[in-house]
Short mmCIF file of C-alpha atoms in Angstrom, two decimals:
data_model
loop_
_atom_site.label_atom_id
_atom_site.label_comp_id
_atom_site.label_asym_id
_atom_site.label_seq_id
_atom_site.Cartn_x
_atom_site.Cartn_y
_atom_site.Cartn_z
CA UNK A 970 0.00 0.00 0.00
CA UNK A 971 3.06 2.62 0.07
CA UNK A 972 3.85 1.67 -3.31
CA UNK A 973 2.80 5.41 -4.56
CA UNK A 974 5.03 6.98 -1.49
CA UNK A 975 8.56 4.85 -2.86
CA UNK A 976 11.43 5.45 -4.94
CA UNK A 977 14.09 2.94 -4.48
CA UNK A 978 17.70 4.39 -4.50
CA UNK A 979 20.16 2.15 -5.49
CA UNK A 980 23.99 2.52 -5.33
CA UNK A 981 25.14 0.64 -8.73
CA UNK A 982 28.27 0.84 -10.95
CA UNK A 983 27.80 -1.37 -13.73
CA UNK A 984 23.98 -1.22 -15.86
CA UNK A 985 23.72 -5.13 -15.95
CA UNK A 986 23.88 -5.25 -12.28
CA UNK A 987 21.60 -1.98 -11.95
CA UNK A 988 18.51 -4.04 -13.83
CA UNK A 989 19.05 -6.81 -11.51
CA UNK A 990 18.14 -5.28 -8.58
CA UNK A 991 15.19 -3.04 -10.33
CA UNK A 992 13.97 -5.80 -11.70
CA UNK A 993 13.50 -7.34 -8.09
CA UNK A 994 11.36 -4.14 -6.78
CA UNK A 995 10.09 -2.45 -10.03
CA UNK A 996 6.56 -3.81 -8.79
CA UNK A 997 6.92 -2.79 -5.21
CA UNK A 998 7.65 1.07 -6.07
CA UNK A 999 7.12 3.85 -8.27
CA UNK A 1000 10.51 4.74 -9.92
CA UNK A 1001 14.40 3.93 -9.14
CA UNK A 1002 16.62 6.84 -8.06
CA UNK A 1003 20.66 6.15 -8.93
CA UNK A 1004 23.21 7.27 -6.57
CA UNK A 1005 25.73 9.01 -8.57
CA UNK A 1006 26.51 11.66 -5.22
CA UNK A 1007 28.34 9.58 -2.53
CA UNK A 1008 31.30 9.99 -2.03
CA UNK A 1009 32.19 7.08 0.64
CA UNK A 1010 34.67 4.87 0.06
CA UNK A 1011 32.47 2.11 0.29
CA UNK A 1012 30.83 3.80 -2.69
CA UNK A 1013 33.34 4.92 -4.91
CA UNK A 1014 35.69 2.18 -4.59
CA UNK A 1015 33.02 -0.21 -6.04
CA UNK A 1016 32.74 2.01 -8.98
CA UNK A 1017 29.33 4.23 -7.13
CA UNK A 1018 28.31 6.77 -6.12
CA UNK A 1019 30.17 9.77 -7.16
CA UNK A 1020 32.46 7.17 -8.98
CA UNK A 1021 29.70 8.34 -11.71
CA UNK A 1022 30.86 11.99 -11.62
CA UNK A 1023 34.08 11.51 -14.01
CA UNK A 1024 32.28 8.48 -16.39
CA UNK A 1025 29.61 9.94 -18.29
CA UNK A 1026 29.55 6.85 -20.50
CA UNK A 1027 28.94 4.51 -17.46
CA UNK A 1028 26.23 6.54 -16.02
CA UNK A 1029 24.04 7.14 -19.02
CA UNK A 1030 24.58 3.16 -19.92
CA UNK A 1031 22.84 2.82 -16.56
CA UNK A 1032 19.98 5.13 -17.16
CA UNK A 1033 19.67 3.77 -20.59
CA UNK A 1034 19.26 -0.09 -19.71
CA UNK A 1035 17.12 0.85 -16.92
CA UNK A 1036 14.47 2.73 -19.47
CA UNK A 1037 14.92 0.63 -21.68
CA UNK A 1038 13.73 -2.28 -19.69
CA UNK A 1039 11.42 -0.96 -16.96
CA UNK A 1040 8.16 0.90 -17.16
CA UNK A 1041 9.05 3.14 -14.03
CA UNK A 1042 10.37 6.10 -13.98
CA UNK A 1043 14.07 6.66 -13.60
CA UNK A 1044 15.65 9.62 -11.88
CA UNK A 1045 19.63 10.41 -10.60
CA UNK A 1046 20.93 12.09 -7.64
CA UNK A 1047 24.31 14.17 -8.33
CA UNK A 1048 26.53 16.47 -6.77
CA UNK A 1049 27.71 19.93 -8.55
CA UNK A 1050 30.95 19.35 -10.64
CA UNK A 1051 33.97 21.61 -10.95
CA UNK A 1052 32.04 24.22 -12.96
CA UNK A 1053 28.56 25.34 -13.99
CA UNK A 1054 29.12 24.05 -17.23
CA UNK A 1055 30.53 20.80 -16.49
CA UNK A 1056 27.33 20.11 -14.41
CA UNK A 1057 24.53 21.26 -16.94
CA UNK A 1058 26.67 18.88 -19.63
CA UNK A 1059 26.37 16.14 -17.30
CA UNK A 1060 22.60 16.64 -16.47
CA UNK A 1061 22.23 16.91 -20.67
CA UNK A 1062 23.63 13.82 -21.20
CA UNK A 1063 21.04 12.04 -18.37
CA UNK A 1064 18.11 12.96 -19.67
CA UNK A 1065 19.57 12.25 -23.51
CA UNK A 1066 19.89 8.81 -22.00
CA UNK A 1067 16.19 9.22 -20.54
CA UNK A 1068 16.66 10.34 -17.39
CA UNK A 1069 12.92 11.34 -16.16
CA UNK A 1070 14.22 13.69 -13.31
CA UNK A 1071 17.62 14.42 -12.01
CA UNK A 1072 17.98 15.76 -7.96
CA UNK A 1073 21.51 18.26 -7.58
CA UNK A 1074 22.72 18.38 -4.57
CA UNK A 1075 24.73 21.30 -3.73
CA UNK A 1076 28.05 20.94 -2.68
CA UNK A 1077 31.16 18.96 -4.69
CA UNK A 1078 32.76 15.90 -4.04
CA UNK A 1079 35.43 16.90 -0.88
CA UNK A 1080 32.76 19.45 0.53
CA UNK A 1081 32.59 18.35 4.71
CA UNK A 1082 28.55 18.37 5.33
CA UNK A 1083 30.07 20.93 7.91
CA UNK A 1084 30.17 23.55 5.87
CA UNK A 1085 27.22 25.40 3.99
CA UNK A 1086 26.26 24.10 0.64
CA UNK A 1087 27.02 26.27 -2.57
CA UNK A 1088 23.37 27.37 -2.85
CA UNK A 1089 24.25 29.90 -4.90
CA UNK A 1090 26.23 28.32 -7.17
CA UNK A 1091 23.03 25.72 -7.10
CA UNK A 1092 20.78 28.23 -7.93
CA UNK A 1093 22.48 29.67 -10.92
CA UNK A 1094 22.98 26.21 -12.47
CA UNK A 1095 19.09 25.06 -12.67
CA UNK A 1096 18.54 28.54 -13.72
CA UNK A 1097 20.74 27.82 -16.97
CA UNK A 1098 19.19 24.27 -16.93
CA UNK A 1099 15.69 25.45 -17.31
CA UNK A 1100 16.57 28.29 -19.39
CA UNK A 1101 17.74 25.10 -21.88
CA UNK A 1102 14.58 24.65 -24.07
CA UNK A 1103 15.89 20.76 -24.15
CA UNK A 1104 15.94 20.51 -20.61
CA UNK A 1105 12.96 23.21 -19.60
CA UNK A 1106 10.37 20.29 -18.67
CA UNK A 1107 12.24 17.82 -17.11
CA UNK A 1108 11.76 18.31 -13.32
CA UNK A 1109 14.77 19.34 -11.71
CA UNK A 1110 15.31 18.74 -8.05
CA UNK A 1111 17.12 20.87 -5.26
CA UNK A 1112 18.88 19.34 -2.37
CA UNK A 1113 21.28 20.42 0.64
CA UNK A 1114 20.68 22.59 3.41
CA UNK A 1115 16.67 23.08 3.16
CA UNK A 1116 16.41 22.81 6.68
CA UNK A 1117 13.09 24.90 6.79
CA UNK A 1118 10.00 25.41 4.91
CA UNK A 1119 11.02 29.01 4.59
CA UNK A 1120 14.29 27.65 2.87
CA UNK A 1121 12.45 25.36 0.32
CA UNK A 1122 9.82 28.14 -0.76
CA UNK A 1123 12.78 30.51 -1.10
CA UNK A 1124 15.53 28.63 -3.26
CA UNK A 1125 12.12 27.04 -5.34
CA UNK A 1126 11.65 30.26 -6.92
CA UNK A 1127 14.84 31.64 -7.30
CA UNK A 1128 16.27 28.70 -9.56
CA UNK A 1129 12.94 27.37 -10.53
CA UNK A 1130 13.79 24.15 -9.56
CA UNK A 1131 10.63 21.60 -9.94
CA UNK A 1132 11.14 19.96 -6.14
CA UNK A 1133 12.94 19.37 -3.01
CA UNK A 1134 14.74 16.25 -1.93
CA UNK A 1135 15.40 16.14 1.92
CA UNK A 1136 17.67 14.14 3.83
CA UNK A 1137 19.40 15.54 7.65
CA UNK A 1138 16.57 18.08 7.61
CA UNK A 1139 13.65 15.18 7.59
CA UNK A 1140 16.69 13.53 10.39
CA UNK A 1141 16.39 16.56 12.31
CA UNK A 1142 12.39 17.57 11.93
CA UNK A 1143 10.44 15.20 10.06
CA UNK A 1144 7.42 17.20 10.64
CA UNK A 1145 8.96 19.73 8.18
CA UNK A 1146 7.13 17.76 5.68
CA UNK A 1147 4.00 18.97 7.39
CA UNK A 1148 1.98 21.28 4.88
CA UNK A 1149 -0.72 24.38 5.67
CA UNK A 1150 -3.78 23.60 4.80
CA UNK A 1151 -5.25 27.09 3.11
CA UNK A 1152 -9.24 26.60 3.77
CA UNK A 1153 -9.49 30.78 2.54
CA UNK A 1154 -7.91 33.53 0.56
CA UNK A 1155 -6.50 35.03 3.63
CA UNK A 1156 -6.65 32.24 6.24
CA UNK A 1157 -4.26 29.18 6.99
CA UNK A 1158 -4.81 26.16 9.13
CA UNK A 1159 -1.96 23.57 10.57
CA UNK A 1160 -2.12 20.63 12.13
CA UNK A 1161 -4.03 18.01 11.72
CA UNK A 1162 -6.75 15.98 14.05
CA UNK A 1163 -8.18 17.94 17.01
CA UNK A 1164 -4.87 19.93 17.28
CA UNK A 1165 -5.75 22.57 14.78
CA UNK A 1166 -4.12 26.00 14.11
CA UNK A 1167 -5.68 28.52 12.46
CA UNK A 1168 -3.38 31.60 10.82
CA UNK A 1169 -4.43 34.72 9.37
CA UNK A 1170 -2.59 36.67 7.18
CA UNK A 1171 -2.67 38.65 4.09
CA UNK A 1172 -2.20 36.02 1.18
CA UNK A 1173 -0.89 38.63 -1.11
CA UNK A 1174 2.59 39.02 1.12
CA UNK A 1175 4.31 36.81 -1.02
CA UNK A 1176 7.64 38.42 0.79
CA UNK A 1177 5.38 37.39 4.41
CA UNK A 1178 5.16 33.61 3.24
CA UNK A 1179 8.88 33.39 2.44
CA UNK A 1180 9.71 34.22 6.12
CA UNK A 1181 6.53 32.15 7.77
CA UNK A 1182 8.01 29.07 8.09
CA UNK A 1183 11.41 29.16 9.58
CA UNK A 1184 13.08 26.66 12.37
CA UNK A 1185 10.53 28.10 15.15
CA UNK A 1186 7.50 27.60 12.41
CA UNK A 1187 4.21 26.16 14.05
CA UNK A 1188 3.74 23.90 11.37
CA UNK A 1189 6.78 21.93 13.44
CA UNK A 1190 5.81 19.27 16.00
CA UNK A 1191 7.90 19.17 19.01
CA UNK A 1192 11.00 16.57 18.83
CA UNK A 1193 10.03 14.41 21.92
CA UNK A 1194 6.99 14.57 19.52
CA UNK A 1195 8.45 13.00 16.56
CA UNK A 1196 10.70 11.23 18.56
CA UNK A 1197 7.63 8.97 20.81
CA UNK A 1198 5.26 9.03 16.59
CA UNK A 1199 8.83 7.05 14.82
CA UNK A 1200 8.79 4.71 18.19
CA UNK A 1201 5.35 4.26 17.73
CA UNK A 1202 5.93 3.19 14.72
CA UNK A 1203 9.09 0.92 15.09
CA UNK A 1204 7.21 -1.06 17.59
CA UNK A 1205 4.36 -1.46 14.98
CA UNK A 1206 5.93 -2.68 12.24
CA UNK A 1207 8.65 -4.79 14.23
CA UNK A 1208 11.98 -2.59 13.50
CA UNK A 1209 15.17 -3.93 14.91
CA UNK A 1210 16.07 -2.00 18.07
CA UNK A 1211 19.83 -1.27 16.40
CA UNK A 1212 18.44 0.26 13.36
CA UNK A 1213 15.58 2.08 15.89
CA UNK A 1214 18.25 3.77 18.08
CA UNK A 1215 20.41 4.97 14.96
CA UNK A 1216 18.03 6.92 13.82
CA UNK A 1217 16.96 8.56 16.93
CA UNK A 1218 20.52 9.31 17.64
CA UNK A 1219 20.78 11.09 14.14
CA UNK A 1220 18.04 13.10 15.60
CA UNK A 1221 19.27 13.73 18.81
CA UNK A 1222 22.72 15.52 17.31
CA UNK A 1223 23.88 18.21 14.64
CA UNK A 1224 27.11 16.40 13.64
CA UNK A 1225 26.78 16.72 9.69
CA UNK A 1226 25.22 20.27 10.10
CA UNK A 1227 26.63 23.20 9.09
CA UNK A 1228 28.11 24.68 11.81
CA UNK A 1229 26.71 27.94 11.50
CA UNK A 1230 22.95 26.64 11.47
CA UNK A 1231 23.58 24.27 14.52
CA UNK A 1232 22.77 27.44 17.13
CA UNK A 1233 18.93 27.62 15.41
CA UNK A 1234 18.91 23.70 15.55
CA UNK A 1235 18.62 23.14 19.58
CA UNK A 1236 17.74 19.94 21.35
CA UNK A 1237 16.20 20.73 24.62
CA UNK A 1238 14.45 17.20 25.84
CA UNK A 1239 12.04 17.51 28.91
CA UNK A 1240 12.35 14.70 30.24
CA UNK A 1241 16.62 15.34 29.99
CA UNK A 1242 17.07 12.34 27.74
CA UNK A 1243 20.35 12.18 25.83
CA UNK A 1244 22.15 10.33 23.29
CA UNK A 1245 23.83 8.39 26.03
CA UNK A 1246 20.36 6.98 27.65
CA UNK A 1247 19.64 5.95 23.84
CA UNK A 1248 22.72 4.08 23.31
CA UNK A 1249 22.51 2.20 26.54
CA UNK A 1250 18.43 0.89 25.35
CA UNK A 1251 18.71 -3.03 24.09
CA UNK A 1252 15.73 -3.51 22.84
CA UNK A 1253 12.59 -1.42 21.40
CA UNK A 1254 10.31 -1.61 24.79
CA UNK A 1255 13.71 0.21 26.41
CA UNK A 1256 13.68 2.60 24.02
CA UNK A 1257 9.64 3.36 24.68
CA UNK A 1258 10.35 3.45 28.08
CA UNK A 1259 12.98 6.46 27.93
CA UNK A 1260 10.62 8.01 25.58
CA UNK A 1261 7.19 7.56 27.73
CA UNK A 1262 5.53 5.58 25.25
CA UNK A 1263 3.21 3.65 26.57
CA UNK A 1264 3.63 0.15 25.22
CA UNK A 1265 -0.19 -0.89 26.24
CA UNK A 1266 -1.35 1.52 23.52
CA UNK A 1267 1.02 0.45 20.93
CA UNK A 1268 0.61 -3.29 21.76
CA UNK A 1269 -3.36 -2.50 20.35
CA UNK A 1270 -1.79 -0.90 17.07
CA UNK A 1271 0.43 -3.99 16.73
CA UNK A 1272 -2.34 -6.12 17.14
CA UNK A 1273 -4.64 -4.57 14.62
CA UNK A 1274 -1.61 -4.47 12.14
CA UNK A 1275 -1.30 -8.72 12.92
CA UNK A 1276 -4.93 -8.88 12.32
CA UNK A 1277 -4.87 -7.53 9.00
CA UNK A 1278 -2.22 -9.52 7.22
CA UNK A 1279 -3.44 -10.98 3.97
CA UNK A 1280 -3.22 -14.72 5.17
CA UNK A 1281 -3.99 -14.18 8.77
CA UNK A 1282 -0.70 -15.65 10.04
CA UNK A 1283 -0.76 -17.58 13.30
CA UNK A 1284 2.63 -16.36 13.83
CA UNK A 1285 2.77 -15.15 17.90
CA UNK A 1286 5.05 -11.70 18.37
CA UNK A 1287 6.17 -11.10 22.34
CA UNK A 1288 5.12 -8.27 23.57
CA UNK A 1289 9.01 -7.83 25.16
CA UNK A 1290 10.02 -8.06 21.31
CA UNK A 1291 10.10 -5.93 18.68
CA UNK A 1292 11.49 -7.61 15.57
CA UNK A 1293 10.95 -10.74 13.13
CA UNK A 1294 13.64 -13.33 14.05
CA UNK A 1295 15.80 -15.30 11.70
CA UNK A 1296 17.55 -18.61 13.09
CA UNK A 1297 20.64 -16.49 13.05
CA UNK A 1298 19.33 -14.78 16.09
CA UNK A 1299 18.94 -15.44 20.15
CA UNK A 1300 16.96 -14.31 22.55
CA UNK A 1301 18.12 -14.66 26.15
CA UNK A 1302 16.45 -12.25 28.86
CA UNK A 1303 14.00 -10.69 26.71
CA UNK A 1304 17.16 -8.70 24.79
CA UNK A 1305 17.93 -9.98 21.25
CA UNK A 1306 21.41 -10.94 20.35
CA UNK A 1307 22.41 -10.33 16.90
CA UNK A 1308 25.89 -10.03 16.44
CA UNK A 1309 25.42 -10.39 12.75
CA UNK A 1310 23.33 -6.84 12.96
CA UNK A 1311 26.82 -4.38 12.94
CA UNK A 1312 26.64 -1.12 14.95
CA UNK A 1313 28.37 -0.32 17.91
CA UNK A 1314 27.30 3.06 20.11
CA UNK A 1315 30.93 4.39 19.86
CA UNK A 1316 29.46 5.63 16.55
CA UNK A 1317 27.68 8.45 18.99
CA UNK A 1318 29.56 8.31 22.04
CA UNK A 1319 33.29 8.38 21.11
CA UNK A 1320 33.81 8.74 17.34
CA UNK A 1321 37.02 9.45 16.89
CA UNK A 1322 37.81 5.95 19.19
CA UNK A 1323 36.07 3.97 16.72
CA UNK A 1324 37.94 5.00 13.67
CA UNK A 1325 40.83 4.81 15.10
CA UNK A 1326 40.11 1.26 16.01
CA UNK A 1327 38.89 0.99 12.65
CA UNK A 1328 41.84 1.66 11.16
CA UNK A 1329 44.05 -0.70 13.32
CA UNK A 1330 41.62 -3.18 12.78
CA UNK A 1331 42.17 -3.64 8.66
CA UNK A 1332 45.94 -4.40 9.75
CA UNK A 1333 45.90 -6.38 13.02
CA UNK A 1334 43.76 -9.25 14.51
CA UNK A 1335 41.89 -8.06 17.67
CA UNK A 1336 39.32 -8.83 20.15
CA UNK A 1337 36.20 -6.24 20.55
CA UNK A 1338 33.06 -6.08 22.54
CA UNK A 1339 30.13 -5.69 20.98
CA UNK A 1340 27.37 -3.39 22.12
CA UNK A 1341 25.79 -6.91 23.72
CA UNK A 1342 28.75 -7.60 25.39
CA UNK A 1343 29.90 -10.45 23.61
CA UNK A 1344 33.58 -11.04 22.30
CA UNK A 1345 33.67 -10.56 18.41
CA UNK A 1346 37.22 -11.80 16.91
CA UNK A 1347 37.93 -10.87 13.18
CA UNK A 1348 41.30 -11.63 11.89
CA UNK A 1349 42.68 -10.60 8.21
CA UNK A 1350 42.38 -13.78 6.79
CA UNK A 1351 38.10 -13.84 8.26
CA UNK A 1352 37.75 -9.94 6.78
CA UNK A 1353 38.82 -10.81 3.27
CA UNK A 1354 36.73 -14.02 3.34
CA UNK A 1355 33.96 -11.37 4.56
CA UNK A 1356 34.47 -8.92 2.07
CA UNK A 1357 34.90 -11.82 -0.94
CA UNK A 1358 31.28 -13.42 0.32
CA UNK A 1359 30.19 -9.29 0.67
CA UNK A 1360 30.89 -9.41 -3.24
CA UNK A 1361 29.60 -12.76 -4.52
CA UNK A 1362 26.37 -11.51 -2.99
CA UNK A 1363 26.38 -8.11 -4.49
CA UNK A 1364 27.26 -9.67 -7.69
CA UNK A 1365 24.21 -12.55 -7.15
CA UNK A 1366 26.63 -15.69 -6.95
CA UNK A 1367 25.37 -16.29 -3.85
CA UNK A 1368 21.62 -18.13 -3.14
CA UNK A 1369 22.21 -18.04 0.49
CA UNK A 1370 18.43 -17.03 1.50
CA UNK A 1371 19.10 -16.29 4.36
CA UNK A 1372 18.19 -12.64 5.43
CA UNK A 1373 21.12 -10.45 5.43
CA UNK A 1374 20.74 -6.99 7.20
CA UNK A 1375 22.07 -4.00 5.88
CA UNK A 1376 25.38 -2.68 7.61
CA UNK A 1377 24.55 0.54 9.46
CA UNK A 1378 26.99 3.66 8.30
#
């Protein structure tokens, strides 16, 4: 039923491998978005990502099998390149290949997330691009550093991009999504349910709407808010606890924000929770409970949700856990142990620790505890075995069905 809310982004390097995976979701969503931004090393190394940037004749054979074979849109995601020019030659050659949309995001490839994004220089490229009569109708999205509604309305009409694509803002705020309702010329209402707001103003001040919706907007819910809704929601649909306290720890910090917008990006918690309380949570109902969300309430929304599976599955979910199992994984105490499921809290709590282990790690054989507790020994010899299975299943030489979680970054 969220088919018509999906696009699937896919990192890919080669077009043959590209199909392959659309082909195994093209009837699940409504177009395929390729990655041709990142810069990680996981990315580029394999040929991804911003990899893309410098081979024009890789990335349009991408776009081009993908159209060619798939009834779904297809749309890319790139980063600005050394010039203006450079960039509206590279966005020319996407669409040539059939390229139904293409997102820009605006900084280059070596720009820290730290530091503002070159709106400007954004700006005055989708201005040239939709000032091309060959390129005037293809929807052109903006992305980087839209951290308010006030921002999106604004850079919208100065380039006259087509859309917005959202990423650490939506982190940060995902009730920035939330939209006015206008039910008169001169009269606005937010909110939604009971909790109505009603806003009058003069509807000709287009300069008044610009500045209407800025980090203290009242379209914004409150982050415990947003915080206790996504919990809500993890415990519904059975979210691993790992993945569950990720994200709320990307919520609960301003480490890839520009630096100069961090002071209008505050996180003042009543209840004086903190990333530390989050990382110390194993297991979803730990999580509720430093949140105050009542698990009674969302035990009913997990039952309805059981009771309306298409073949009525007798399958029995404990109310002390929060994710489907695999026979990979234990449960001993009520907490889940899934050493397969890579994170460890030092991500948060001490980063510069954890790369530097990292970096010992690739050359030495060492012991580490896991964020369970448990002893986790990885030699060289284990790693490359690791990373050769890693690429027999990327490359589909492996029928292993067993479910294989994503590694968190």
């Amino acid at each position: 039923k969220e088919k018509a809310k999906l696009i699937f982004q896919m990192g890919t390097g080669e077009s043959h491998l590209a199909l392959s995976a659309a082909t195994m979701v093209a009837n699940d969503v409504s177009g395929i978005d390729i990655n041709m931004g990142c810069p990680k090393k996981f990315s580029v190394s394999g040929g991804m990502g911003s990899a893309l940037l410098s081979d024009v004749q890789r990335a349009t054979d991408i776009v081009k099998t993908l159209r060619n074979n798939l009834n779904i849109p297809i749309s890319c995601k790139i980063r600005l390149l050394d010039n203006e020019k450079e960039t509206i030659d590279f966005v020319q050659a996407l669409i040539n290949a059939g390229a139904n949309a293409v997102a820009i995001h605006g900084r280059q490839v070596g720009d820290e997330s730290t530091k503002p994004a070159k709106l400007d220089t954004l700006v005055n490229t989708v201005q040239l691009i939709k000032s091309t009569g060959a390129m005037e109708h293809i929807p052109i999205i903006l992305n980087g550093d839209l951290y308010t509604r006030n921002d999106i309305i604004n850079l919208k009409r100065k380039s006259g991009a087509d859309g917005v694509m959202l990423a650490r803002p939506a982190l940060y705020n995902t009730s920035i999504f939330r939209k006015p309702f206008s039910i008169t010329s001169n009269q606005e209402i937010i909110g939604n349910n009971n909790n109505d707001i009603n806003i009058n103003h003069d509807s000709n001040e287009e300069e008044e709407e610009e500045t209407r919706y800025g980090y203290d907007s009242l379209l914004l819910e409150s982050k415990p808010t947003v915080i206790q809704n996504y919990l809500r929601l993890a415990k519904q649909y059975k979210t691993h606890y790992k993945n569950t306290k990720y994200v709320i720890c990307e919520m609960m910090n301003n480490r890839r924000t520009p630096s100069v917008l961090s002071p209008y990006m505050p996180h003042i918690y009543p209840g004086k929770q903190n990333i530390n309380m989050v990382c110390n949570c194993k297991s979803i109902d730990e999580l509720c409970k430093v949140w105050d969300v009542k698990l009674s309430m969302l035990a009913n929304a997990s039952s309805s949700t059981n009771n309306n599976n298409t073949n009525n599955t007798t399958e029995k979910a404990s109310s002390s856990l929060s994710l489907p199992l695999d026979h990979k994984e234990k449960v001993e105490n009520g907490i889940v142990n899934t050493a397969i499921h890579r994170y460890d809290d030092r991500y948060f709590l001490d980063p510069e620790a954890l790369r530097k282990e990292q970096e010992v790690r690739q050359n030495n054989n060492i012991t580490i505890s896991n964020d369970d507790g448990h002893d986790a020994k990885e030699s060289k010899e284990d790693k490359n075995k690791c990373d050769q299975k890693h690429k027999s299943e990327i490359h589909g030489e492996n029928d292993d069905s067993d479910v294989k979680r994503p590694r968190l970054r």
